[in-house]
Short mmCIF file of C-alpha atoms and ligand atoms in Angstrom, two decimals:
data_model
loop_
_atom_site.label_atom_id
_atom_site.label_comp_id
_atom_site.label_asym_id
_atom_site.label_seq_id
_atom_site.Cartn_x
_atom_site.Cartn_y
_atom_site.Cartn_z
CA MET J 1 104.01 131.63 53.96
CA THR J 2 103.20 131.98 57.69
CA THR J 3 99.63 131.27 58.76
CA ILE J 4 98.42 134.04 61.05
CA GLY J 5 95.05 134.27 62.70
CA ILE J 6 92.81 133.80 65.71
CA ASP J 7 94.12 131.42 68.34
CA GLY J 8 91.79 132.48 71.20
CA LEU J 9 88.27 133.96 71.01
CA ARG J 10 86.26 134.71 74.16
CA PHE J 11 83.57 137.20 75.03
CA TYR J 12 82.12 138.50 78.25
CA VAL J 13 78.70 139.94 79.03
CA PRO J 14 77.54 141.48 82.31
CA ALA J 15 75.39 139.32 84.59
CA TYR J 16 72.22 141.40 84.00
CA ALA J 17 69.79 141.56 81.10
CA LEU J 18 66.65 143.51 80.26
CA ASP J 19 63.85 141.69 78.46
CA LEU J 20 62.86 143.73 75.41
CA ALA J 21 59.20 142.78 75.87
CA ASP J 22 59.40 144.65 79.22
CA LEU J 23 61.02 147.64 77.53
CA ALA J 24 58.37 147.62 74.79
CA ARG J 25 55.60 147.69 77.43
CA ALA J 26 57.28 150.51 79.33
CA ARG J 27 57.72 152.56 76.16
CA GLY J 28 54.28 151.86 74.71
CA VAL J 29 55.70 150.14 71.61
CA PRO J 30 54.26 146.87 70.17
CA GLU J 31 56.69 144.17 71.33
CA GLY J 32 56.68 142.68 67.82
CA LYS J 33 58.72 145.68 66.66
CA PHE J 34 61.63 144.88 69.01
CA LEU J 35 61.33 141.08 68.93
CA HIS J 36 60.61 140.57 65.23
CA GLY J 37 61.23 143.90 63.50
CA LEU J 38 64.70 144.28 65.07
CA GLY J 39 65.09 140.59 65.94
CA GLN J 40 66.22 141.27 69.52
CA ARG J 41 65.12 139.37 72.66
CA THR J 42 67.13 140.78 75.54
CA MET J 43 69.85 143.36 75.99
CA ALA J 44 72.83 143.07 78.30
CA VAL J 45 73.01 145.85 80.90
CA ALA J 46 76.23 146.77 82.68
CA PRO J 47 75.84 147.43 86.42
CA PRO J 48 77.64 150.47 87.92
CA ASP J 49 80.79 148.48 88.72
CA GLN J 50 81.33 147.30 85.13
CA ASP J 51 82.86 149.38 82.35
CA VAL J 52 84.83 148.73 79.18
CA ILE J 53 88.03 148.04 81.12
CA SER J 54 86.56 145.52 83.57
CA MET J 55 84.50 143.79 80.86
CA GLY J 56 87.48 143.75 78.49
CA ALA J 57 89.72 142.29 81.21
CA SER J 58 87.18 139.54 81.94
CA ALA J 59 86.99 138.55 78.25
CA ALA J 60 90.78 138.67 77.89
CA GLU J 61 91.40 136.65 81.06
CA GLN J 62 89.39 133.81 79.52
CA ALA J 63 91.09 134.12 76.12
CA LEU J 64 94.49 133.89 77.85
CA ILE J 65 93.83 130.57 79.59
CA GLY J 66 96.79 128.33 78.77
CA VAL J 67 98.72 131.19 77.09
CA ASP J 68 102.25 132.13 78.16
CA ARG J 69 101.69 135.83 78.90
CA ASP J 70 105.38 136.60 78.46
CA ARG J 71 104.89 135.99 74.73
CA ILE J 72 102.32 138.79 74.38
CA GLY J 73 103.97 141.69 72.59
CA MET J 74 100.95 143.96 72.15
CA VAL J 75 97.57 144.60 73.75
CA VAL J 76 95.17 146.88 71.90
CA LEU J 77 91.84 148.10 73.23
CA SER J 78 89.24 149.18 70.71
CA THR J 79 86.31 151.02 72.21
CA GLU J 80 83.87 153.88 71.70
CA ASP J 81 83.74 154.40 75.47
CA GLY J 82 87.30 155.43 76.28
CA VAL J 83 87.62 156.36 79.97
CA ASP J 84 90.42 158.90 79.44
CA MET J 85 91.28 161.38 76.69
CA SER J 86 95.03 160.67 77.00
CA LYS J 87 95.84 157.43 78.75
CA ALA J 88 94.95 154.31 76.75
CA GLY J 89 92.47 151.96 78.42
CA ALA J 90 94.89 149.20 77.39
CA MET J 91 97.22 150.45 80.17
CA TYR J 92 94.70 149.25 82.76
CA LEU J 93 94.35 145.96 80.89
CA HIS J 94 98.12 145.57 80.84
CA ARG J 95 98.19 145.83 84.63
CA LEU J 96 95.05 143.81 85.39
CA LEU J 97 96.18 140.98 83.11
CA GLU J 98 99.77 141.07 84.39
CA LEU J 99 101.31 141.42 80.93
CA PRO J 100 105.07 141.81 80.50
CA ALA J 101 106.75 145.25 80.41
CA SER J 102 107.93 144.50 76.86
CA CYS J 103 104.28 144.44 75.69
CA GLN J 104 103.11 147.64 73.97
CA ALA J 105 99.65 148.87 75.00
CA TYR J 106 97.42 151.35 73.19
CA GLU J 107 93.86 152.16 72.11
CA VAL J 108 92.28 152.59 68.68
CA LYS J 109 89.10 154.38 67.62
CA GLN J 110 86.84 154.39 64.57
CA ALA J 111 83.38 153.58 65.88
CA CYS J 112 82.51 149.88 65.49
CA THR J 113 85.25 149.20 62.89
CA ALA J 114 87.92 149.89 65.53
CA GLY J 115 88.00 146.20 66.49
CA THR J 116 88.87 145.26 62.92
CA VAL J 117 91.51 147.99 62.69
CA ALA J 118 93.06 146.57 65.90
CA LEU J 119 92.89 143.06 64.46
CA GLN J 120 94.60 144.25 61.27
CA GLN J 121 97.42 145.83 63.32
CA ALA J 122 97.76 142.63 65.35
CA LEU J 123 98.14 140.61 62.13
CA PHE J 124 100.92 142.93 60.96
CA TYR J 125 102.59 142.72 64.38
CA VAL J 126 102.58 138.92 64.46
CA SER J 127 103.68 138.77 60.84
CA ALA J 128 106.80 140.76 61.84
CA ASN J 129 107.21 138.89 65.16
CA PRO J 130 105.98 135.32 64.53
CA ASP J 131 107.25 134.03 67.88
CA ARG J 132 105.07 136.52 69.78
CA LEU J 133 101.32 136.93 70.32
CA ALA J 134 98.98 139.93 70.13
CA LEU J 135 95.91 140.50 72.29
CA VAL J 136 93.00 142.45 70.79
CA VAL J 137 90.29 143.55 73.22
CA MET J 138 87.03 145.14 72.06
CA ALA J 139 84.61 146.45 74.65
CA ASP J 140 81.62 148.77 74.64
CA GLU J 141 78.37 149.82 76.21
CA ALA J 142 75.90 150.87 73.52
CA ARG J 143 73.93 153.76 75.03
CA TYR J 144 71.19 155.84 73.43
CA ALA J 145 68.63 158.19 74.95
CA PHE J 146 65.65 156.74 76.85
CA HIS J 147 62.50 156.59 74.65
CA SER J 148 64.58 157.01 71.44
CA PRO J 149 64.05 154.57 68.51
CA ALA J 150 67.59 153.25 69.09
CA GLU J 151 67.01 152.42 72.78
CA ALA J 152 66.05 148.81 72.00
CA THR J 153 69.37 148.30 70.17
CA GLN J 154 71.58 148.91 73.22
CA GLY J 155 73.78 146.27 74.83
CA ALA J 156 77.08 145.78 76.65
CA GLY J 157 80.00 143.39 76.51
CA ALA J 158 83.53 142.67 75.39
CA CYS J 159 85.38 140.26 73.16
CA ALA J 160 89.06 139.30 73.21
CA LEU J 161 91.14 137.71 70.46
CA VAL J 162 94.58 136.17 70.78
CA ILE J 163 96.40 136.51 67.45
CA SER J 164 99.13 133.99 66.73
CA ALA J 165 101.25 132.49 63.97
CA ARG J 166 99.81 129.08 64.96
CA PRO J 167 96.08 129.86 65.13
CA ARG J 168 93.76 127.12 66.33
CA ILE J 169 90.50 128.83 65.31
CA ALA J 170 90.88 130.69 62.01
CA GLU J 171 93.52 131.89 59.59
CA ILE J 172 93.13 135.45 58.32
CA THR J 173 94.47 136.52 54.95
CA PRO J 174 95.52 140.16 55.36
CA VAL J 175 93.47 141.36 52.39
CA PHE J 176 91.03 144.08 53.44
CA GLY J 177 88.55 145.85 51.16
CA VAL J 178 87.80 149.34 52.45
CA TYR J 179 85.12 152.01 51.91
CA THR J 180 85.47 155.36 53.72
CA GLU J 181 83.20 158.41 53.56
CA GLU J 182 82.77 161.17 56.14
CA VAL J 183 79.10 161.33 57.19
CA ALA J 184 77.06 162.10 60.33
CA ASP J 185 75.09 158.88 60.77
CA PHE J 186 76.14 158.14 64.37
CA TRP J 187 78.49 160.01 66.68
CA ARG J 188 79.06 160.92 70.32
CA PRO J 189 80.57 164.29 71.25
CA VAL J 190 82.97 164.05 74.21
CA TYR J 191 80.50 165.83 76.52
CA ARG J 192 77.70 163.30 75.97
CA GLU J 193 77.05 159.98 77.72
CA GLU J 194 74.77 158.75 74.94
CA ALA J 195 75.37 158.44 71.23
CA LEU J 196 73.42 160.46 68.67
CA VAL J 197 72.19 158.53 65.66
CA ASP J 198 70.28 159.15 62.46
CA GLY J 199 69.05 155.55 62.48
CA HIS J 200 67.75 155.02 58.95
CA PHE J 201 70.64 156.97 57.45
CA SER J 202 73.08 154.80 59.44
CA ILE J 203 71.55 151.68 57.91
CA GLU J 204 71.80 153.24 54.45
CA MET J 205 75.49 154.00 55.08
CA TYR J 206 76.07 150.49 56.49
CA MET J 207 74.77 149.06 53.20
CA ARG J 208 76.64 151.57 51.01
CA ALA J 209 79.92 150.79 52.81
CA LEU J 210 79.19 147.05 52.45
CA ALA J 211 78.84 147.44 48.68
CA GLY J 212 81.91 149.70 48.50
CA SER J 213 84.21 147.57 50.67
CA TRP J 214 83.10 144.40 48.86
CA ALA J 215 83.89 145.99 45.48
CA ASP J 216 87.33 147.05 46.74
CA TYR J 217 87.94 143.58 48.25
CA ALA J 218 86.70 141.50 45.32
CA PHE J 219 87.64 143.56 42.26
CA LEU J 220 90.71 145.58 43.26
CA ARG J 221 92.44 143.46 45.90
CA GLY J 222 91.72 140.00 44.52
CA GLY J 223 89.86 138.62 47.54
CA VAL J 224 88.07 135.27 47.92
CA LYS J 225 85.26 134.75 45.38
CA ILE J 226 81.70 134.96 46.70
CA GLU J 227 80.98 131.36 45.65
CA ASP J 228 83.87 130.16 47.83
CA PHE J 229 82.34 131.52 51.03
CA ALA J 230 80.60 128.98 53.28
CA ARG J 231 79.16 131.72 55.52
CA PHE J 232 78.88 135.48 55.83
CA CYS J 233 79.29 137.21 59.19
CA CYS J 234 78.61 140.91 59.72
CA HIS J 235 78.52 143.73 62.26
CA LEU J 236 75.23 143.40 64.15
CA PRO J 237 73.73 146.55 65.67
CA PHE J 238 70.56 144.42 65.83
CA ALA J 239 69.97 140.83 64.73
CA ARG J 240 67.70 141.43 61.74
CA ILE J 241 70.32 143.46 59.92
CA ALA J 242 72.11 140.16 59.19
CA ASP J 243 69.39 139.15 56.68
CA LYS J 244 69.43 142.54 55.04
CA ALA J 245 73.24 142.64 54.81
CA ARG J 246 73.38 139.19 53.25
CA ALA J 247 70.74 140.19 50.69
CA ARG J 248 72.72 143.36 49.84
CA LEU J 249 75.98 141.42 49.49
CA LEU J 250 74.38 138.90 47.12
CA LYS J 251 72.91 141.71 45.04
CA VAL J 252 76.19 143.61 44.64
CA ALA J 253 78.09 140.36 43.99
CA GLY J 254 75.54 139.38 41.30
CA VAL J 255 74.38 136.17 43.04
CA THR J 256 70.70 135.16 43.17
CA PRO J 257 69.14 134.83 46.67
CA ASP J 258 68.65 131.10 46.02
CA LYS J 259 72.30 130.46 45.17
CA GLY J 260 73.44 132.51 48.17
CA ARG J 261 71.09 130.97 50.72
CA HIS J 262 73.91 128.86 52.23
CA LEU J 263 75.68 132.04 53.38
CA GLY J 264 73.18 132.04 56.25
CA ALA J 265 72.43 134.77 58.74
CA ASP J 266 70.83 133.09 61.72
CA ASP J 267 73.74 131.38 63.47
CA CYS J 268 75.88 134.53 63.47
CA ALA J 269 73.01 136.41 65.17
CA SER J 270 72.13 133.92 67.96
CA TYR J 271 74.30 135.56 70.63
CA GLY J 272 73.65 139.13 69.47
CA ARG J 273 69.89 138.57 69.77
CA GLU J 274 70.39 138.01 73.53
CA ILE J 275 73.11 140.60 74.12
CA GLY J 276 72.31 143.58 71.88
CA ASN J 277 74.85 145.85 70.27
CA THR J 278 78.38 145.74 71.66
CA TYR J 279 79.71 148.18 69.03
CA THR J 280 83.42 147.28 68.49
CA ALA J 281 82.93 143.73 69.81
CA SER J 282 79.75 143.01 67.86
CA LEU J 283 81.29 141.42 64.73
CA TYR J 284 83.50 139.13 66.82
CA VAL J 285 80.65 138.10 69.13
CA ALA J 286 78.84 137.27 65.86
CA LEU J 287 81.83 135.16 64.78
CA ALA J 288 81.79 133.30 68.12
CA SER J 289 78.06 132.77 67.62
CA LEU J 290 78.58 131.37 64.11
CA LEU J 291 81.36 129.00 65.17
CA GLU J 292 79.72 127.90 68.44
CA THR J 293 76.01 127.71 67.63
CA GLY J 294 76.11 126.76 63.93
CA GLN J 295 75.33 123.13 63.12
CA GLU J 296 77.69 122.73 60.18
CA ASP J 297 81.36 121.78 60.48
CA LEU J 298 83.16 124.78 59.00
CA ALA J 299 86.70 123.35 59.18
CA GLY J 300 88.68 124.39 56.11
CA ARG J 301 85.87 126.70 54.90
CA GLU J 302 85.96 130.43 54.17
CA VAL J 303 83.85 132.96 56.06
CA GLY J 304 83.24 136.46 54.65
CA MET J 305 83.49 139.17 57.34
CA TYR J 306 82.00 142.66 57.12
CA SER J 307 82.91 145.30 59.69
CA TYR J 308 81.09 148.67 59.76
CA GLY J 309 81.91 151.74 61.81
CA SER J 310 79.73 154.82 61.57
CA GLY J 311 81.24 158.06 60.49
CA CYS J 312 81.97 155.97 58.34
CA MET J 313 84.24 153.11 57.30
CA GLY J 314 83.41 149.61 56.07
CA MET J 315 85.98 146.79 55.90
CA PHE J 316 85.53 143.45 54.16
CA PHE J 317 87.87 140.50 54.68
CA ALA J 318 87.83 136.72 54.97
CA LEU J 319 88.98 134.03 57.32
CA ARG J 320 89.52 130.31 56.86
CA VAL J 321 88.36 128.12 59.72
CA MET J 322 91.03 125.74 61.06
CA PRO J 323 90.55 121.97 61.48
CA GLY J 324 89.64 121.13 65.12
CA TYR J 325 88.53 124.73 65.81
CA THR J 326 85.71 123.74 68.19
CA ALA J 327 88.23 122.49 70.79
CA ALA J 328 89.58 126.05 71.14
CA LEU J 329 86.11 127.59 71.64
CA ALA J 330 83.91 127.78 74.72
CA ALA J 331 80.36 127.05 73.53
CA LYS J 332 79.17 125.49 76.81
CA GLU J 333 80.63 128.22 79.04
CA ASN J 334 79.13 130.93 76.86
CA ALA J 335 75.68 129.32 76.81
CA LYS J 336 75.87 129.12 80.63
CA MET J 337 77.01 132.76 80.93
CA LEU J 338 74.02 133.90 78.87
CA GLN J 339 71.51 131.63 80.63
CA GLN J 340 72.59 132.56 84.14
CA ARG J 341 72.10 136.30 83.70
CA GLN J 342 69.64 137.95 86.05
CA ARG J 343 66.63 139.66 84.49
CA ILE J 344 66.29 143.26 85.68
CA SER J 345 63.35 145.66 85.55
CA VAL J 346 63.12 148.75 83.38
CA ALA J 347 63.27 150.85 86.59
CA GLN J 348 66.54 149.16 87.62
CA TYR J 349 68.06 149.72 84.19
CA GLU J 350 67.06 153.39 84.29
CA GLU J 351 68.49 153.84 87.78
CA TRP J 352 71.86 152.30 86.90
CA ARG J 353 72.10 154.48 83.80
CA GLY J 354 71.72 157.58 85.98
CA GLN J 355 74.76 156.68 88.12
CA ARG J 356 78.05 158.46 87.41
CA LEU J 357 81.44 158.59 89.05
CA PRO J 358 82.06 162.03 90.60
CA GLU J 359 83.92 164.60 88.49
CA ASP J 360 85.43 166.57 91.41
CA GLY J 361 88.16 164.16 92.49
CA ARG J 362 86.23 162.82 95.51
CA THR J 363 86.89 159.27 96.69
CA VAL J 364 84.10 156.83 96.00
CA ARG J 365 83.91 153.11 96.55
CA LEU J 366 81.31 151.27 94.49
CA ASP J 367 79.19 148.42 95.83
CA HIS J 368 79.62 144.93 94.39
CA PHE J 369 77.12 143.96 91.70
CA GLY J 370 77.47 140.25 91.02
CA SER J 371 80.70 138.32 91.07
CA ALA J 372 82.53 139.43 87.93
CA ARG J 373 86.18 138.48 87.67
CA PHE J 374 87.16 142.18 87.35
CA ARG J 375 85.29 145.26 88.44
CA LEU J 376 85.50 149.02 88.63
CA CYS J 377 85.66 149.53 92.39
CA GLY J 378 85.56 153.32 92.48
CA CYS J 379 87.71 156.37 92.00
CA ALA J 380 89.93 158.69 93.98
CA GLY J 381 91.82 161.84 93.00
CA HIS J 382 90.34 161.66 89.46
CA ARG J 383 91.74 158.13 89.05
CA ARG J 384 89.63 155.09 88.33
CA CYS J 385 90.43 151.97 90.27
CA TYR J 386 89.79 148.37 89.40
CA GLU J 387 90.00 145.12 91.31
CA ARG J 388 90.44 141.54 90.24
CA SER J 389 88.22 139.09 92.18
CA LYS J 390 89.26 139.51 95.82
CA THR J 391 92.62 141.13 95.06
CA LYS J 392 92.40 144.89 95.05
CA ILE J 393 94.28 146.63 92.23
CA THR J 394 94.67 150.32 92.98
CA PRO J 395 96.94 153.14 91.86
CA ALA J 396 100.08 153.30 94.00
CA VAL J 397 99.03 156.46 95.88
CA LEU J 398 95.30 155.79 96.23
CA PRO J 399 94.04 157.40 99.44
CA VAL J 400 92.02 155.41 101.96
CA MET J 401 88.52 155.11 100.55
CA ASN J 402 85.52 156.70 102.18
CA HIS J 403 82.36 154.73 101.70
CA THR J 404 79.96 156.92 99.79
CA SER J 405 76.95 155.99 97.74
N1 COA A 501 55.73 143.92 64.52
C1 COA A 501 56.74 143.46 63.76
N2 COA A 501 57.62 144.27 63.11
C2 COA A 501 57.47 145.60 63.25
C3 COA A 501 56.43 146.15 64.04
C4 COA A 501 55.53 145.25 64.68
N3 COA A 501 54.54 145.67 65.46
N4 COA A 501 56.53 147.49 63.99
C5 COA A 501 57.61 147.78 63.21
N5 COA A 501 58.17 146.63 62.76
C6 COA A 501 59.36 146.46 61.92
C7 COA A 501 59.46 147.47 60.80
O1 COA A 501 58.73 147.08 59.67
C8 COA A 501 60.97 147.48 60.55
O2 COA A 501 61.36 146.36 59.82
P1 COA A 501 61.86 146.54 58.27
O3 COA A 501 63.08 147.43 58.37
O4 COA A 501 62.21 145.15 57.85
O5 COA A 501 60.74 147.16 57.54
C9 COA A 501 61.55 147.28 61.95
O6 COA A 501 60.48 146.75 62.74
C10 COA A 501 62.00 148.59 62.60
O7 COA A 501 60.96 149.51 62.50
P2 COA A 501 61.26 151.03 62.14
O8 COA A 501 59.99 151.76 62.02
O9 COA A 501 62.21 151.11 60.99
O10 COA A 501 62.00 151.45 63.50
P3 COA A 501 62.55 152.84 63.95
O11 COA A 501 62.58 153.81 62.83
O12 COA A 501 61.82 153.26 65.16
O13 COA A 501 64.06 152.47 64.40
C11 COA A 501 66.31 151.82 63.88
C12 COA A 501 64.84 151.41 63.85
C13 COA A 501 67.17 150.61 63.53
C14 COA A 501 66.56 152.94 62.87
C15 COA A 501 66.66 152.31 65.34
O14 COA A 501 66.46 151.26 66.23
C16 COA A 501 68.05 152.85 65.46
O15 COA A 501 68.30 154.04 65.22
N6 COA A 501 69.02 151.98 65.87
C17 COA A 501 70.39 152.38 66.12
C18 COA A 501 71.16 152.60 64.83
C19 COA A 501 71.58 151.38 64.17
O16 COA A 501 71.45 150.32 64.70
N7 COA A 501 72.14 151.57 62.94
C20 COA A 501 72.56 150.50 62.12
C21 COA A 501 73.85 150.76 61.42
S1 COA A 501 75.24 150.74 62.53
#
């Protein structure tokens, strides 16, 4: 049987971060609630010239180092922040990443589970086309209202996976346990910039879907047994949910907390604690965190994966870590990317959040914020335009840009 799985795994976060102790002070909340109650330290903030396309392209560019792009047969973007109701954001990625014309490009949506749905489709694609590769890009900006209880659980970033029939990082068995139930725990109507969330209900649904998808995975689809997992990795809207999710999994699987202690929670949350929620990318940033910051050699071991998307759908699956996986990761580069971020004030974060591209077709050129590999450089005639480093990438008929603020 062909081994299919993750051959490349890279993530990208914007170069700016807000310290949650600063946010706590500004909002009159004890900082212990954000730092210990939610387990978060800082949250990544996207400047005005970064969006899901530019962040996704930056993550993918890194994941594609050393990859023959002509072999990529599909690029899928999963996001909750689509920039167009019709055109897939993956079209922009296709162009920015210079992918071949024979590569299909589209977008998928189901809140934070969309990344896993895209991964599942990529596995099927590579299974049918073992000589080709699939690129899965997950990117989001988690945005809630100022002063709301969810504000401290925001974040921004992207993750990219290269799926191959010769994976260097992890093999994925295409067995997925699923739990679906229509509920209103978190949603964002098309006319709103910020999500609406019934926070405690969303946690209740997260746990119910964990129990339901685990039951489907373990009892109906014959998945890996709980005692065979070396680690458990889960969707992380905030770091402390990892402990709670592990405890719930052990309970529904009938394992005592002592016997399940090795499943861990901390190493999968190390990056998320500094980045915040990245919605569709969150589970895969957690996987990078587990594989790059964990002390134990996981080669040949099984990792249980739980993906949750509000609305709601839970998916449970497993991956087996490949021998020599660390050589295909980028632990040092990622540590540097997180360390080198610039700390911004609450006032700066609030000002950036207020900035919008015009909706009347005017031409706008955005200033540079940092030196990201890709950026949103403005818009003209209702079209967004992106550039890669110094090379401008614009629609073919883009008018000359006026410099406006
Ligand atoms: N020091 C330490 N811990 C403190 C504290 C303090 N001063 N004050 C509160 N806490 C703890 C609480 O005990 C609680 O921990 P617990 O759940 O282990 O008991 C935690 O901090 C959060 O406090 P809580 O009162 O529940 O916060 P909240 O109701 O204001 O909001 C969320 C918390 C998660 C509901 C909110 O941030 C939210 O809506 N987030 C977005 C939705 C989300 O992430 N959903 C998850 C599923 S996708």
